[in-house]
Short mmCIF file of C-alpha atoms and ligand atoms in Angstrom, two decimals:
data_model
loop_
_atom_site.label_atom_id
_atom_site.label_comp_id
_atom_site.label_asym_id
_atom_site.label_seq_id
_atom_site.Cartn_x
_atom_site.Cartn_y
_atom_site.Cartn_z
CA MET A 82 -3.73 1.29 -9.44
CA LYS A 83 -4.58 0.33 -6.56
CA SER A 84 -3.06 2.75 -4.57
CA ASN A 85 -5.71 2.27 -1.17
CA SER A 86 -4.56 -1.57 -1.18
CA TYR A 87 -1.66 -2.83 0.86
CA ASP A 88 -1.85 -6.01 -1.54
CA LYS A 89 1.03 -8.19 -0.76
CA PHE A 90 0.55 -11.70 0.37
CA TYR A 91 -2.41 -10.49 2.41
CA GLY A 92 -5.11 -8.57 0.23
CA ILE A 93 -6.01 -5.38 2.67
CA THR A 94 -7.92 -2.74 1.16
CA THR A 95 -9.23 0.31 3.37
CA PHE A 96 -11.71 2.48 2.28
CA GLY A 97 -13.77 5.39 4.04
CA GLU A 98 -13.38 9.23 4.55
CA SER A 99 -13.47 11.09 8.20
CA HIS A 100 -16.52 12.54 7.86
CA GLY A 101 -18.22 9.38 5.72
CA LYS A 102 -20.71 7.03 6.85
CA VAL A 103 -17.62 4.51 7.89
CA ILE A 104 -13.97 3.87 7.32
CA GLY A 105 -13.41 0.03 6.90
CA VAL A 106 -10.80 -2.70 5.70
CA VAL A 107 -11.62 -5.72 3.58
CA ILE A 108 -8.70 -8.21 3.62
CA GLU A 109 -8.51 -11.49 1.86
CA ASP A 110 -6.21 -14.33 1.97
CA VAL A 111 -6.59 -15.15 5.97
CA LYS A 112 -6.58 -17.96 6.85
CA PRO A 113 -10.07 -19.92 7.70
CA GLY A 114 -10.23 -20.99 11.85
CA ILE A 115 -8.73 -18.34 13.02
CA LYS A 116 -10.26 -16.72 16.61
CA PHE A 117 -11.50 -13.48 15.55
CA PRO A 118 -9.10 -11.42 18.44
CA LEU A 119 -11.98 -8.64 18.59
CA ASN A 120 -10.39 -7.47 22.17
CA LYS A 121 -6.68 -7.23 21.01
CA ILE A 122 -7.98 -5.03 17.79
CA GLN A 123 -10.25 -2.79 20.10
CA ASP A 124 -7.57 -2.31 22.75
CA ALA A 125 -5.18 -1.07 19.49
CA LEU A 126 -8.30 1.30 18.25
CA HIS A 127 -8.37 2.60 21.43
CA LYS A 128 -5.02 3.35 21.70
CA ARG A 129 -5.26 5.56 18.50
CA ARG A 130 -7.99 7.50 18.61
CA PRO A 131 -8.01 11.35 19.74
CA GLY A 132 -9.33 12.69 23.26
CA LYS A 133 -7.36 9.67 25.48
CA GLY A 134 -4.72 12.14 27.09
CA GLU A 135 -3.54 15.13 28.00
CA TYR A 136 -1.87 16.01 24.41
CA SER A 137 -4.49 14.70 22.74
CA SER A 138 -7.55 16.29 21.09
CA ALA A 139 -11.31 16.31 22.98
CA ARG A 140 -12.74 14.86 19.61
CA SER A 141 -14.42 11.59 20.95
CA GLU A 142 -15.07 8.72 18.77
CA GLU A 143 -15.63 5.29 20.42
CA ASP A 144 -14.48 3.37 17.35
CA GLU A 145 -16.47 0.40 18.08
CA ILE A 146 -15.40 -2.24 15.27
CA GLN A 147 -18.23 -4.15 13.35
CA VAL A 148 -17.79 -7.28 11.26
CA LEU A 149 -19.98 -7.17 8.35
CA SER A 150 -18.00 -10.61 6.50
CA GLY A 151 -15.60 -13.51 6.87
CA MET A 152 -16.45 -14.75 10.37
CA LEU A 153 -19.12 -17.64 11.80
CA ASP A 154 -19.54 -18.19 15.27
CA GLY A 155 -16.16 -15.52 15.89
CA VAL A 156 -13.62 -17.74 13.70
CA THR A 157 -12.53 -16.48 10.08
CA THR A 158 -13.99 -18.68 7.51
CA GLY A 159 -11.36 -17.69 4.73
CA MET A 160 -13.66 -15.57 2.95
CA PRO A 161 -13.04 -11.75 2.47
CA ILE A 162 -13.11 -10.31 5.92
CA CYS A 163 -14.93 -6.81 5.74
CA LEU A 164 -14.24 -4.88 8.99
CA VAL A 165 -16.01 -1.41 9.46
CA VAL A 166 -16.10 1.73 12.94
CA TYR A 167 -19.32 3.92 12.34
CA ASN A 168 -17.96 7.74 12.27
CA LYS A 169 -20.00 8.77 15.17
CA ASP A 170 -18.96 11.98 15.92
CA ALA A 171 -18.53 12.82 12.45
CA GLU A 172 -20.63 16.39 11.94
CA SER A 173 -19.96 18.11 8.91
CA LYS A 174 -21.40 21.16 9.45
CA ASP A 175 -18.46 21.52 12.48
CA TYR A 176 -16.67 22.18 9.22
CA GLU A 177 -18.54 24.37 6.97
CA HIS A 178 -16.10 27.56 7.78
CA LEU A 179 -13.61 25.16 5.87
CA LYS A 180 -16.14 25.36 2.57
CA ASP A 181 -13.58 26.86 0.28
CA LEU A 182 -9.95 27.05 2.15
CA PHE A 183 -6.93 25.33 1.88
CA ARG A 184 -5.82 24.27 5.94
CA PRO A 185 -2.04 24.77 6.48
CA GLY A 186 -0.39 21.56 6.53
CA HIS A 187 -2.89 19.41 5.72
CA ALA A 188 -3.43 17.80 2.38
CA ASP A 189 -6.38 20.03 1.19
CA TYR A 190 -4.34 21.69 -1.09
CA SER A 191 -2.64 18.94 -2.95
CA TYR A 192 -5.70 16.64 -3.28
CA PHE A 193 -7.75 19.53 -4.80
CA LYS A 194 -4.88 19.69 -7.39
CA LYS A 195 -5.19 16.32 -7.82
CA PHE A 196 -8.74 15.69 -8.10
CA LYS A 197 -10.36 18.75 -8.52
CA ILE A 198 -12.82 18.30 -5.91
CA TYR A 199 -12.74 19.58 -2.25
CA ASP A 200 -13.56 17.25 0.02
CA HIS A 201 -13.42 19.86 3.24
CA ARG A 202 -14.83 17.56 5.69
CA GLY A 203 -11.91 16.91 7.74
CA GLY A 204 -8.98 15.88 5.66
CA GLY A 205 -11.52 12.84 3.27
CA ARG A 206 -8.45 9.99 3.20
CA ALA A 207 -5.87 12.09 4.43
CA SER A 208 -7.35 12.49 7.93
CA GLY A 209 -5.78 9.96 10.72
CA ARG A 210 -9.27 8.53 10.85
CA GLU A 211 -7.87 6.24 8.06
CA THR A 212 -5.32 4.63 9.76
CA ILE A 213 -8.67 2.80 11.69
CA SER A 214 -8.21 0.52 9.11
CA ARG A 215 -4.45 -0.38 8.83
CA VAL A 216 -4.55 -1.30 12.92
CA ALA A 217 -7.71 -3.13 12.37
CA ALA A 218 -6.54 -5.26 9.95
CA ALA A 219 -3.41 -5.46 11.63
CA GLY A 220 -4.90 -7.59 14.24
CA LEU A 221 -5.55 -10.30 12.03
CA VAL A 222 -2.18 -11.38 10.94
CA GLU A 223 -0.76 -10.80 14.71
CA ASP A 224 -0.19 -14.69 14.88
CA ILE A 225 2.05 -15.00 12.32
CA THR A 226 4.28 -12.25 13.80
CA ASP A 227 3.68 -14.09 17.45
CA GLY A 228 6.86 -13.96 19.03
CA ILE A 229 8.47 -10.88 17.68
CA ASN A 230 8.65 -7.74 20.04
CA ILE A 231 8.06 -4.54 18.55
CA ASN A 232 9.15 -1.42 21.05
CA ILE A 233 8.32 2.12 20.07
CA TYR A 234 9.03 5.07 22.04
CA PRO A 235 9.74 8.83 21.20
CA VAL A 236 13.09 9.71 21.65
CA LYS A 237 12.49 13.12 21.23
CA ILE A 238 9.61 15.46 21.26
CA GLY A 239 10.18 19.50 20.36
CA LYS A 240 13.74 20.04 21.92
CA PHE A 241 14.01 17.38 24.47
CA GLU A 242 15.73 14.01 23.79
CA ILE A 243 15.50 11.14 25.90
CA SER A 244 19.13 10.84 27.79
CA GLU A 245 18.67 7.92 30.92
CA PHE A 246 16.62 5.21 28.54
CA ASP A 247 14.66 2.97 31.10
CA ALA A 248 11.86 0.94 29.74
CA SER A 249 10.32 -0.02 32.34
CA ILE A 250 8.67 3.67 33.01
CA GLN A 251 5.17 3.75 31.46
CA ASN A 252 3.10 7.48 31.03
CA GLU A 253 0.64 8.44 28.07
CA LEU A 254 3.91 9.69 26.05
CA SER A 255 6.05 6.07 26.48
CA TRP A 256 8.62 8.60 27.04
CA HIS A 257 11.20 6.50 29.03
CA ASP A 258 13.39 8.85 30.89
CA ARG A 259 12.29 9.75 34.04
CA SER A 260 14.88 12.74 34.68
CA ASN A 261 13.50 15.05 31.87
CA TYR A 262 9.85 13.78 32.24
CA ASN A 263 8.35 16.74 34.30
CA ASP A 264 10.46 19.25 32.44
CA LEU A 265 8.75 17.75 29.16
CA ILE A 266 5.72 17.71 30.84
CA GLU A 267 6.01 21.49 31.40
CA TYR A 268 7.20 22.46 27.69
CA LEU A 269 4.26 20.46 26.29
CA ASP A 270 1.73 22.40 28.77
CA LYS A 271 3.48 25.58 27.48
CA ILE A 272 3.09 24.91 23.54
CA LYS A 273 -1.13 23.89 24.59
CA GLU A 274 -1.07 26.82 26.18
CA GLU A 275 0.01 29.03 23.59
CA GLU A 276 -2.10 26.58 21.13
CA ASN A 277 0.66 25.42 19.14
CA SER A 278 2.32 21.90 18.38
CA ILE A 279 4.96 19.91 18.07
CA GLY A 280 6.71 17.11 17.02
CA GLY A 281 9.53 14.44 17.41
CA ILE A 282 11.09 11.13 16.35
CA VAL A 283 10.30 7.67 16.99
CA GLU A 284 12.10 4.89 17.44
CA VAL A 285 11.28 0.97 16.86
CA ARG A 286 13.65 -1.64 18.22
CA ILE A 287 12.51 -4.98 16.93
CA THR A 288 13.60 -8.07 19.02
CA SER A 289 13.95 -11.86 18.65
CA ILE A 290 13.69 -11.07 15.00
CA PRO A 291 14.85 -14.62 12.87
CA ALA A 292 17.39 -13.97 9.62
CA GLY A 293 16.35 -13.83 6.56
CA LEU A 294 13.58 -11.68 6.15
CA GLY A 295 13.15 -9.27 2.88
CA ASP A 296 13.69 -10.00 -0.42
CA PRO A 297 15.79 -8.93 -3.33
CA VAL A 298 15.70 -6.52 -4.88
CA PHE A 299 12.38 -4.92 -4.68
CA GLU A 300 10.87 -6.68 -1.56
CA LYS A 301 13.85 -5.58 0.70
CA LEU A 302 12.75 -5.45 4.11
CA ASP A 303 14.12 -1.83 5.07
CA ALA A 304 12.20 -0.38 1.63
CA ASN A 305 8.99 -1.87 2.62
CA LEU A 306 9.35 -0.73 6.16
CA ALA A 307 10.13 2.81 4.64
CA LYS A 308 6.87 2.44 2.48
CA ALA A 309 4.52 1.39 5.13
CA ILE A 310 5.58 3.79 7.63
CA LEU A 311 6.13 6.67 5.16
CA SER A 312 2.33 6.09 4.23
CA ILE A 313 1.18 6.96 7.75
CA GLY A 314 0.41 10.81 7.87
CA ALA A 315 2.85 13.35 9.51
CA VAL A 316 5.40 10.89 8.71
CA LYS A 317 8.42 13.04 6.96
CA GLY A 318 11.77 11.02 7.54
CA ILE A 319 12.93 7.61 8.16
CA GLU A 320 16.19 6.41 9.15
CA PHE A 321 17.38 2.43 9.69
CA GLY A 322 20.32 1.67 12.51
CA ASP A 323 22.69 4.77 12.75
CA GLY A 324 20.83 6.26 9.35
CA PHE A 325 22.18 9.95 8.34
CA LYS A 326 25.04 9.52 10.82
CA LEU A 327 26.30 6.44 8.80
CA ALA A 328 27.34 8.73 6.12
CA ALA A 329 30.13 10.56 8.58
CA LEU A 330 31.40 7.23 9.24
CA THR A 331 34.66 5.80 7.80
CA GLY A 332 33.92 2.04 6.84
CA SER A 333 36.05 0.82 9.65
CA LYS A 334 33.50 2.42 11.78
CA ALA A 335 30.65 2.02 10.81
CA ASN A 336 30.69 -1.87 9.72
CA ASP A 337 29.60 -4.26 12.22
CA GLN A 338 32.15 -7.09 12.67
CA MET A 339 31.35 -10.23 13.70
CA ASN A 340 32.72 -12.99 15.78
CA LYS A 341 31.52 -16.52 16.83
CA ASN A 342 28.49 -15.56 18.47
CA GLY A 343 27.39 -13.19 15.78
CA PHE A 344 27.45 -9.19 15.50
CA ILE A 345 29.72 -7.53 18.05
CA SER A 346 27.68 -4.00 16.68
CA ASN A 347 24.80 -3.01 15.51
CA HIS A 348 25.14 0.32 13.10
CA GLN A 349 23.17 -1.19 10.32
CA GLY A 350 20.11 -1.77 12.30
CA GLY A 351 19.86 -5.35 11.68
CA ILE A 352 19.75 -5.59 7.70
CA LEU A 353 21.74 -6.02 5.38
CA GLY A 354 21.16 -6.10 1.80
CA GLY A 355 17.45 -5.67 2.20
CA ILE A 356 17.48 -8.91 4.69
CA SER A 357 17.30 -9.30 8.23
CA THR A 358 20.17 -10.39 9.84
CA GLY A 359 18.78 -11.60 13.44
CA ASN A 360 20.69 -8.59 14.62
CA ASP A 361 18.08 -6.57 16.47
CA LEU A 362 15.65 -4.34 13.76
CA ILE A 363 16.38 -0.15 14.86
CA PHE A 364 15.00 2.16 12.85
CA ARG A 365 13.56 5.97 13.81
CA PHE A 366 10.88 8.01 11.96
CA ALA A 367 10.25 12.17 12.03
CA VAL A 368 6.67 12.61 13.20
CA LYS A 369 5.94 16.91 11.74
CA PRO A 370 3.94 19.11 14.54
CA THR A 371 0.34 18.62 14.46
CA SER A 372 -1.29 20.75 11.60
CA SER A 373 -4.39 21.69 13.28
CA ILE A 374 -3.24 24.93 15.53
CA ASN A 375 -5.82 27.27 16.84
CA LYS A 376 -3.39 29.91 15.63
CA LEU A 377 -3.96 33.02 12.94
CA GLN A 378 -2.01 31.59 9.40
CA LYS A 379 -2.14 32.90 5.96
CA THR A 380 -3.96 30.43 3.45
CA VAL A 381 -5.90 30.68 0.35
CA THR A 382 -9.32 29.61 -0.92
CA ILE A 383 -10.12 27.19 -3.84
CA SER A 384 -10.38 30.62 -5.97
CA ASN A 385 -6.90 31.84 -5.16
CA GLU A 386 -8.28 34.91 -2.31
CA GLU A 387 -6.00 35.58 0.45
CA VAL A 388 -7.76 35.03 3.73
CA GLU A 389 -6.45 34.18 7.27
CA PHE A 390 -7.88 31.28 9.12
CA LYS A 391 -7.42 29.47 12.43
CA SER A 392 -8.14 25.83 13.66
CA GLN A 393 -11.26 25.93 15.82
CA GLY A 394 -12.17 23.60 18.70
CA ARG A 395 -8.80 21.32 20.69
CA HIS A 396 -6.63 19.39 18.66
CA ASP A 397 -3.73 17.25 19.76
CA THR A 398 -0.72 19.30 20.76
CA CYS A 399 2.10 16.23 19.86
CA ILE A 400 0.06 13.19 17.58
CA ILE A 401 2.84 10.54 18.54
CA PRO A 402 1.40 8.68 20.80
CA ARG A 403 -1.36 8.20 18.39
CA ILE A 404 0.73 7.51 15.91
CA ILE A 405 2.80 4.71 17.58
CA PRO A 406 0.06 1.70 17.09
CA VAL A 407 -0.58 2.86 13.58
CA ALA A 408 3.27 2.00 13.03
CA GLU A 409 2.96 -0.66 15.42
CA ALA A 410 0.21 -2.37 12.89
CA MET A 411 2.72 -1.47 9.77
CA ILE A 412 5.07 -3.15 10.81
CA LYS A 413 2.86 -6.25 11.71
CA LEU A 414 1.76 -6.38 8.01
CA VAL A 415 4.90 -5.78 6.46
CA LEU A 416 6.49 -8.49 8.85
CA ALA A 417 4.04 -11.05 8.78
CA ASP A 418 4.15 -10.55 4.40
CA ALA A 419 8.08 -10.88 4.83
CA LEU A 420 7.60 -14.22 7.16
CA SER A 421 4.80 -15.47 4.54
CA TYR A 422 7.32 -15.13 1.70
CA GLN A 423 10.24 -16.88 3.81
CA LYS A 424 8.10 -19.90 4.91
CA LEU A 425 7.64 -20.25 0.75
CA ILE A 426 11.69 -20.75 0.11
CA ALA A 427 11.94 -22.43 3.37
CA ASN A 428 10.95 -25.69 1.93
CA ASP A 429 12.18 -28.15 4.69
CA THR A 430 8.70 -26.69 6.71
CA LEU A 431 6.64 -26.81 3.73
CA GLN A 432 3.28 -28.59 4.02
CA LEU A 433 0.44 -29.20 1.08
CA SER A 434 -1.40 -26.68 2.54
CA ASP A 435 1.81 -23.80 2.01
CA TYR A 436 1.53 -25.03 -1.22
CA ARG A 437 -1.66 -24.56 -1.91
CA GLU A 438 -1.72 -20.99 -0.16
CA ALA A 439 1.06 -20.11 -2.45
CA ILE A 440 -0.40 -21.46 -5.95
CA ASP A 441 -4.09 -19.80 -5.04
CA LYS A 442 -1.72 -16.52 -4.43
CA ILE A 443 -0.60 -16.02 -8.17
CA ASP A 444 -3.58 -17.05 -9.13
CA GLU A 445 -5.05 -13.92 -7.80
CA ASP A 446 -2.10 -12.35 -9.26
CA ILE A 447 -2.83 -13.58 -12.81
CA LEU A 448 -6.54 -12.46 -12.26
CA THR A 449 -5.63 -8.91 -11.00
CA ALA A 450 -2.89 -8.63 -14.16
CA LEU A 451 -5.90 -9.74 -16.47
CA CYS A 452 -8.48 -7.37 -15.02
CA ARG A 453 -5.83 -4.96 -15.23
CA ARG A 454 -5.03 -5.66 -19.31
CA GLN A 455 -8.83 -5.15 -20.18
CA LYS A 456 -9.16 -2.13 -18.70
CA ILE A 457 -5.62 -0.22 -20.85
CA SER A 458 -7.06 -2.31 -23.55
CA GLU A 459 -10.38 -0.63 -23.45
CA LEU A 460 -8.48 2.57 -23.23
CA ILE A 461 -6.80 1.63 -26.03
CA GLY A 462 -9.60 0.89 -28.11
CA LYS A 463 -11.09 4.32 -26.86
CA PHE A 464 -7.51 6.38 -27.59
CA LYS A 465 -7.68 4.83 -31.05
CA GLN A 466 -11.59 5.35 -31.72
CA LYS A 467 -10.96 9.43 -31.10
CA ASN A 468 -8.08 9.45 -33.45
CA ASN A 469 -9.47 7.37 -35.96
CA LEU A 470 -6.76 4.70 -35.87
CA GLN A 471 -7.52 0.96 -37.04
CA ILE A 472 -8.68 -1.06 -34.10
CA GLU A 473 -6.80 -4.42 -35.41
CA ASN A 474 -2.84 -4.77 -36.02
CA LYS A 475 -2.03 -7.14 -37.37
CA ASP A 476 1.72 -6.71 -37.48
CA ARG A 477 1.74 -5.53 -33.51
CA GLU A 478 0.00 -8.80 -32.83
CA LYS A 479 2.23 -11.05 -34.53
CA GLU A 480 5.37 -9.21 -33.07
CA LEU A 481 3.76 -9.30 -29.23
CA LEU A 482 3.31 -13.57 -29.67
CA SER A 483 7.12 -14.13 -31.24
CA GLN A 484 8.20 -11.86 -28.11
CA LEU A 485 6.24 -14.33 -25.78
CA GLU A 486 7.33 -17.27 -27.35
CA GLN A 487 10.63 -16.45 -27.25
CA LYS A 488 10.94 -15.43 -23.70
CA ALA A 489 9.00 -18.82 -22.72
CA LYS A 490 11.64 -20.68 -24.00
CA LEU A 491 13.90 -18.83 -21.78
CA TRP A 492 11.97 -19.47 -18.69
CA ASN A 493 11.42 -23.36 -19.80
CA ILE A 494 8.01 -23.37 -20.34
CA ASP A 495 6.09 -24.61 -23.52
CA GLY A 496 5.89 -22.02 -26.30
CA SER A 497 2.65 -23.35 -27.95
CA VAL A 498 0.95 -23.16 -24.46
CA VAL A 499 1.70 -19.90 -23.82
CA LEU A 500 0.48 -19.33 -28.07
CA LYS A 501 -2.95 -20.25 -27.34
CA ILE A 502 -3.45 -18.27 -23.42
CA TRP A 503 -2.75 -15.04 -25.24
CA GLN A 504 -4.43 -15.86 -28.71
CA ILE A 505 -7.53 -15.79 -26.13
CA ILE A 506 -6.68 -12.72 -24.27
CA ILE A 507 -5.99 -11.22 -27.40
CA SER A 508 -9.40 -11.80 -29.12
CA GLU A 509 -11.17 -11.04 -25.85
CA SER A 510 -9.31 -7.74 -24.99
CA LYS A 511 -10.89 -6.88 -29.15
CA ASN A 512 -14.28 -7.72 -28.38
CA LYS A 513 -14.02 -5.13 -25.84
CA GLN A 514 -12.39 -2.99 -27.91
C1 FMN B 224 -3.39 8.67 13.68
C2 FMN B 224 -3.36 10.11 13.01
C3 FMN B 224 -3.73 11.19 13.60
C4 FMN B 224 -3.50 12.24 13.36
N1 FMN B 224 -4.21 13.50 13.76
C5 FMN B 224 -4.29 14.35 13.09
C6 FMN B 224 -4.89 15.78 14.09
O1 FMN B 224 -5.94 15.77 14.67
N2 FMN B 224 -4.62 16.84 13.84
C7 FMN B 224 -3.91 17.32 12.36
O2 FMN B 224 -3.29 17.95 12.26
N3 FMN B 224 -3.39 16.37 11.78
C8 FMN B 224 -3.05 15.15 12.29
N4 FMN B 224 -2.43 13.14 11.48
C9 FMN B 224 -1.48 13.91 10.79
C10 FMN B 224 -2.80 14.26 9.42
O3 FMN B 224 -3.11 13.22 8.80
C11 FMN B 224 -1.88 14.70 8.21
O4 FMN B 224 -0.50 15.11 8.74
C12 FMN B 224 -2.06 15.24 6.81
O5 FMN B 224 -2.98 14.71 6.39
C13 FMN B 224 -1.11 16.32 6.10
O6 FMN B 224 0.05 14.84 5.52
P1 FMN B 224 1.26 14.83 5.86
O7 FMN B 224 1.87 15.58 6.87
O8 FMN B 224 1.71 13.21 6.01
O9 FMN B 224 1.91 15.58 4.21
C14 FMN B 224 -3.37 12.42 12.45
C15 FMN B 224 -2.15 11.53 11.88
C16 FMN B 224 -2.28 9.86 12.12
C17 FMN B 224 -1.49 9.28 11.60
#
């Protein structure tokens, strides 16, 4: 399974651990000739790194991006682009005291249960540093989402909520309420003093978004946004429009009625049936309190011995400011996909290059499927050998070919061509078994 790839219209694979040599990303299918937005990407990376504000930790990382491939004289060549950031501040010895224990709130325990190997050096792939790759990748699809405004800000931090919203107010928390900002800062200072942490709720409001984005039924826009946002560490919930409050409303209150100018309200958050309506797209997501805290907590070691553990050093009191640029990157990746797919069906605007792009993508999908088929077929071969089963099964082969031929007829594809292709695929699989 390609679980480290965000592989839709644009093929994006992220790699690297927080305390390995690099964190990086490979991006495929980016058009040639695009000017590499180095400054923009670097700016976004600086926003998500720690040590940039009062409520962030002090691990100083420069996060300078390096381009390893796919670029010539500052523009994309159409070849796979590889971007990396070196982990300069990654002192593994700082993590020696964690060597055998599971940090509460972190992914240490679940990773160990899954992989049976414990990389104690700062969370490995579960670390917030992995998100550098996503921010870098999003920089390369920005020209596609140009014109769409994405606003992201917290509406709740701990017990504080936005009551008088004013978008013009700027501060390190992106907190848009002057009336309670000083009280919030006092509250965060107190939590910091107590060596504790706090979470909150972040709202996303996307304006100037065209209607028609999102595809039935497994590529719904809300489903894809939810997956993208929930793939960010520390995000624990998401709701669209009035979200969970909709459950308590009657239909007459929940429906967004229309007049000739469009929607009269926006309880649904700008999405109906998984497709954008052109109304503002609104959703909220919940961020949990930072797991690393310098307070004594109970845990166990990998040999199930009970111990007490306290994190060392400075940690983010609240990670919302660092999550905002990551959420923006994930939203851009989802929207870039949705816009690119939409371009394919809005056939009045299609050029030959668009058709070629689409067919190249399909060919790549076929190749990926063949590769996965090959791997599974090898596993079947090994299983059969281990269990002394006959490798060749002529009856099953015949049945498969007849099913494929029937399906081909249903889809108006020449059955004899499909048979020829699968005969080659099956014979190749047998060679590998
Ligand atoms: C940008 C970013 C930075 C993060 N920084 C920290 C951090 O400094 N300390 C911490 O305890 N967790 C941090 N996290 C959260 C952990 O990665 C996350 O809580 C942990 O891996 C467990 O995953 P889960 O909370 O999604 O279950 C960060 C997450 C992101 C996205």
